[in-house]
CSV table of C-alpha atoms in Angstrom, one decimal:
chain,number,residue,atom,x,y,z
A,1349,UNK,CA,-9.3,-10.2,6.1
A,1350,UNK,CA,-6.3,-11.0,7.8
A,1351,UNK,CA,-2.6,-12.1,6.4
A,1352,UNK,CA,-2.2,-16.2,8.0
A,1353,UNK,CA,0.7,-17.8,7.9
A,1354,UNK,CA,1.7,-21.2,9.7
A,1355,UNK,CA,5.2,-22.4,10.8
A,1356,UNK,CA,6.9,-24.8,12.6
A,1357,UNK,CA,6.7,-22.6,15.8
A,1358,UNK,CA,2.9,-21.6,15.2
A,1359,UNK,CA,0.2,-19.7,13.5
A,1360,UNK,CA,1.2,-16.4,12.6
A,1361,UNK,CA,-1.3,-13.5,11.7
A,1362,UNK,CA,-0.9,-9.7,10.3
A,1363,UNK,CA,-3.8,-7.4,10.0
A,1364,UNK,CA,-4.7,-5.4,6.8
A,1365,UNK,CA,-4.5,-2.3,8.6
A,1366,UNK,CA,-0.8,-3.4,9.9
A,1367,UNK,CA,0.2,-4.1,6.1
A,1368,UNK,CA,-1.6,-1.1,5.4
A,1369,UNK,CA,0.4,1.0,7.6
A,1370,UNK,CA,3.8,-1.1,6.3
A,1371,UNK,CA,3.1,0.2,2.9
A,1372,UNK,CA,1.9,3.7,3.6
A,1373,UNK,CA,5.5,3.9,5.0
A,1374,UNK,CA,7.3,2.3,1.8
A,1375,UNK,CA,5.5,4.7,-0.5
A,1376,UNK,CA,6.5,7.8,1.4
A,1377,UNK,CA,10.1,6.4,1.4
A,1378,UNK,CA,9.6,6.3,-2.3
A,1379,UNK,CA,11.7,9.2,-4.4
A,1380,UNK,CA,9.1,11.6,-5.9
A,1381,UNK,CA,6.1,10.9,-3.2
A,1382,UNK,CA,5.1,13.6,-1.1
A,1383,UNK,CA,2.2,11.9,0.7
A,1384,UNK,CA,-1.2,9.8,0.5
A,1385,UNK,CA,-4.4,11.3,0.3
A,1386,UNK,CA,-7.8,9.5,0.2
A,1387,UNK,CA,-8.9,8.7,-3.8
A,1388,UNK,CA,-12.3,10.3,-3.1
A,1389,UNK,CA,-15.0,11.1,-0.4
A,1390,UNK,CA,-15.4,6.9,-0.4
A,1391,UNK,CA,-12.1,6.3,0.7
A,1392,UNK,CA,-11.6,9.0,3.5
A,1393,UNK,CA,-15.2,7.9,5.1
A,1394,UNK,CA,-13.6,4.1,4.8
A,1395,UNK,CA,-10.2,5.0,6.1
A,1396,UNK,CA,-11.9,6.5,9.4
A,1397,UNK,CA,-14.7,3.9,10.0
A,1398,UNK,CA,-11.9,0.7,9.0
A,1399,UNK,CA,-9.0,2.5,11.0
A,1400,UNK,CA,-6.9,2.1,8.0
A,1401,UNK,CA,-4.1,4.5,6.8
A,1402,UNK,CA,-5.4,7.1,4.6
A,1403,UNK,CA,-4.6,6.4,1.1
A,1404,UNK,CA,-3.9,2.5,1.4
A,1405,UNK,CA,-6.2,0.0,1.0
A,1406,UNK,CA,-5.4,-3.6,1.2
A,1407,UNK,CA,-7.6,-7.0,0.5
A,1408,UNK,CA,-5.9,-10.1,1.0
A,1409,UNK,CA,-7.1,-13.6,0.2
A,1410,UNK,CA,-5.4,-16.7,0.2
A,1411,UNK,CA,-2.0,-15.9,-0.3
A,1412,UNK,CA,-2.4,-13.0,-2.6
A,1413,UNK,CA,-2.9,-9.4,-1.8
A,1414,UNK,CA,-4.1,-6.2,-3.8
A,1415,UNK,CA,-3.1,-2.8,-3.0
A,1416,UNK,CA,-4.6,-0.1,-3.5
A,1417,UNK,CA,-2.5,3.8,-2.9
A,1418,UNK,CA,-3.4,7.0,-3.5
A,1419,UNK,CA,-0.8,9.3,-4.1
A,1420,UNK,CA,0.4,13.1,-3.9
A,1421,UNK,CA,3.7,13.1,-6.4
A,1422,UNK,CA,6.3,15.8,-6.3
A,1423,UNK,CA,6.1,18.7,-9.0
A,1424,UNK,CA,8.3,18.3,-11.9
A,1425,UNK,CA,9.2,14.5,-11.6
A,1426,UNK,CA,8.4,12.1,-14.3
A,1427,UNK,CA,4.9,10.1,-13.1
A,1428,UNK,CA,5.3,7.6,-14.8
A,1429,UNK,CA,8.9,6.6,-13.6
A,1430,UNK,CA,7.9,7.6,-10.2
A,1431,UNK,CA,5.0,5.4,-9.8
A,1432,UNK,CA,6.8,2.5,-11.9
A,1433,UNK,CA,9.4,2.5,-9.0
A,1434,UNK,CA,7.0,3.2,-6.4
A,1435,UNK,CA,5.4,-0.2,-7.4
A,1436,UNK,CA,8.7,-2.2,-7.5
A,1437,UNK,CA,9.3,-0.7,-4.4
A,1438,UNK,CA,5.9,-1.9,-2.6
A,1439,UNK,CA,5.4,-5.1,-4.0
A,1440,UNK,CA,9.1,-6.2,-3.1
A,1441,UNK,CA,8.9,-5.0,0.4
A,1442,UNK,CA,5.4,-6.0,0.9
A,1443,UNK,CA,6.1,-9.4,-0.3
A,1444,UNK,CA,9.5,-9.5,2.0
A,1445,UNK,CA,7.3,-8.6,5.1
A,1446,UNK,CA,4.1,-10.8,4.7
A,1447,UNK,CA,5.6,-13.4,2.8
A,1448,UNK,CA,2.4,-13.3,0.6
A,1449,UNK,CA,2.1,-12.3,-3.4
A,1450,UNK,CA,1.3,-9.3,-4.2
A,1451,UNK,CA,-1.0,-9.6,-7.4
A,1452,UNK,CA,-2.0,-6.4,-7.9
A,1453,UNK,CA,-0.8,-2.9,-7.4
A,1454,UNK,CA,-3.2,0.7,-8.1
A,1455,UNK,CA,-1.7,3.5,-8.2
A,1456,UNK,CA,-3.8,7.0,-7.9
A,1457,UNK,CA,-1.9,9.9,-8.3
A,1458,UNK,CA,-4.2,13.0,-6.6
A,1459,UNK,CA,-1.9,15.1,-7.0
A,1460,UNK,CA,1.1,17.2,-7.7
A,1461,UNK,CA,2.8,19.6,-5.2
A,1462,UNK,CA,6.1,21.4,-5.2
Protein backbone atom coordinates (compact mmCIF):
# COMPACT_ATOMS: atom_id res chain seq x y z
CA UNK A 1 0.00 0.00 0.00
CA UNK A 2 0.85 3.23 -0.94
CA UNK A 3 1.59 6.61 1.29
CA UNK A 4 -1.75 9.23 0.18
CA UNK A 5 -1.70 12.45 1.01
CA UNK A 6 -4.11 15.36 -0.24
CA UNK A 7 -3.52 19.16 -0.48
CA UNK A 8 -4.73 22.19 -1.71
CA UNK A 9 -2.85 21.62 -5.01
CA UNK A 10 -3.75 17.75 -5.37
CA UNK A 11 -3.44 14.23 -4.38
CA UNK A 12 -0.18 13.24 -3.59
CA UNK A 13 1.13 9.59 -3.45
CA UNK A 14 4.61 7.80 -2.30
CA UNK A 15 5.27 4.16 -2.89
CA UNK A 16 6.48 1.71 -0.04
CA UNK A 17 9.30 0.73 -2.05
CA UNK A 18 10.16 4.81 -2.46
CA UNK A 19 9.93 5.05 1.48
CA UNK A 20 11.69 1.91 1.51
CA UNK A 21 14.58 3.12 -0.36
CA UNK A 22 14.32 6.71 1.75
CA UNK A 23 15.01 4.75 4.88
CA UNK A 24 17.50 2.27 3.63
CA UNK A 25 19.45 5.53 2.98
CA UNK A 26 18.84 7.09 6.64
CA UNK A 27 19.99 3.88 8.24
CA UNK A 28 23.26 3.67 6.36
CA UNK A 29 23.78 7.39 7.21
CA UNK A 30 23.37 6.25 10.73
CA UNK A 31 26.83 6.10 13.00
CA UNK A 32 27.65 2.46 13.74
CA UNK A 33 25.69 0.80 10.52
CA UNK A 34 27.59 -0.87 7.98
CA UNK A 35 24.81 -2.07 5.86
CA UNK A 36 21.29 -3.99 5.47
CA UNK A 37 21.05 -7.48 4.86
CA UNK A 38 17.78 -9.55 4.40
CA UNK A 39 16.47 -11.00 8.14
CA UNK A 40 16.22 -14.48 6.60
CA UNK A 41 15.67 -16.60 3.33
CA UNK A 42 11.80 -14.88 3.67
CA UNK A 43 12.94 -11.53 3.34
CA UNK A 44 15.60 -11.85 0.50
CA UNK A 45 12.92 -13.91 -1.77
CA UNK A 46 10.41 -10.82 -0.81
CA UNK A 47 12.82 -8.09 -1.49
CA UNK A 48 13.43 -9.59 -5.15
CA UNK A 49 9.84 -10.58 -6.09
CA UNK A 50 8.37 -6.84 -4.26
CA UNK A 51 11.36 -4.84 -5.73
CA UNK A 52 11.94 -3.47 -2.38
CA UNK A 53 15.38 -2.56 -0.79
CA UNK A 54 16.97 -5.35 0.83
CA UNK A 55 16.67 -5.17 4.46
CA UNK A 56 13.64 -2.59 4.68
CA UNK A 57 10.25 -3.44 4.77
CA UNK A 58 7.54 -0.96 5.06
CA UNK A 59 3.43 -1.41 5.60
CA UNK A 60 1.58 1.62 5.71
CA UNK A 61 -2.05 2.09 6.55
CA UNK A 62 -3.96 5.09 7.12
CA UNK A 63 -1.61 7.41 8.22
CA UNK A 64 0.63 5.18 10.19
CA UNK A 65 3.56 3.22 9.01
CA UNK A 66 5.76 0.25 10.48
CA UNK A 67 9.22 -0.37 9.55
CA UNK A 68 10.89 -3.02 9.48
CA UNK A 69 15.23 -3.01 9.03
CA UNK A 70 17.61 -5.38 9.18
CA UNK A 71 20.91 -4.50 10.08
CA UNK A 72 24.81 -5.23 9.82
CA UNK A 73 26.32 -2.94 12.98
CA UNK A 74 29.97 -2.00 13.13
CA UNK A 75 32.30 -4.24 15.53
CA UNK A 76 32.98 -2.77 18.82
CA UNK A 77 30.02 -0.14 19.02
CA UNK A 78 27.47 -0.28 21.68
CA UNK A 79 24.14 -2.04 19.99
CA UNK A 80 22.06 -0.82 21.99
CA UNK A 81 22.94 2.97 21.56
CA UNK A 82 23.41 2.40 17.95
CA UNK A 83 20.15 1.06 17.20
CA UNK A 84 18.42 3.51 19.84
CA UNK A 85 19.72 6.39 17.56
CA UNK A 86 19.28 4.56 14.43
CA UNK A 87 15.50 4.57 15.41
CA UNK A 88 15.34 8.35 16.39
CA UNK A 89 17.04 8.81 13.36
CA UNK A 90 14.40 6.89 10.94
CA UNK A 91 11.33 7.77 12.51
CA UNK A 92 12.20 11.63 12.47
CA UNK A 93 13.22 11.67 8.96
CA UNK A 94 10.62 9.24 7.83
CA UNK A 95 8.01 11.20 9.44
CA UNK A 96 9.64 14.62 7.87
CA UNK A 97 9.41 13.02 4.35
CA UNK A 98 5.93 11.36 4.23
CA UNK A 99 4.32 13.43 6.62
CA UNK A 100 2.86 10.11 8.13
CA UNK A 101 3.43 8.55 11.82
CA UNK A 102 5.60 6.19 12.17
CA UNK A 103 4.19 3.65 14.83
CA UNK A 104 6.51 1.14 14.91
CA UNK A 105 10.13 0.65 14.31
CA UNK A 106 12.06 -3.27 14.18
CA UNK A 107 15.25 -3.36 14.42
CA UNK A 108 17.37 -6.75 13.40
CA UNK A 109 20.78 -6.64 13.92
CA UNK A 110 22.36 -9.69 11.53
CA UNK A 111 25.33 -8.83 12.22
CA UNK A 112 28.62 -7.43 13.29
CA UNK A 113 31.65 -6.56 11.07
CA UNK A 114 34.82 -4.66 11.59
Amino acid sequence: MAVKTNNIYGKITITDRTVGKFVSQVALDCYGIIGLAPHNIFDAVRSFILGTERGVFVRASGDRMVVEISVVVKYGVSIKAVIEALKECVKYKTERFTGMIVDVIDVNVVGVKK
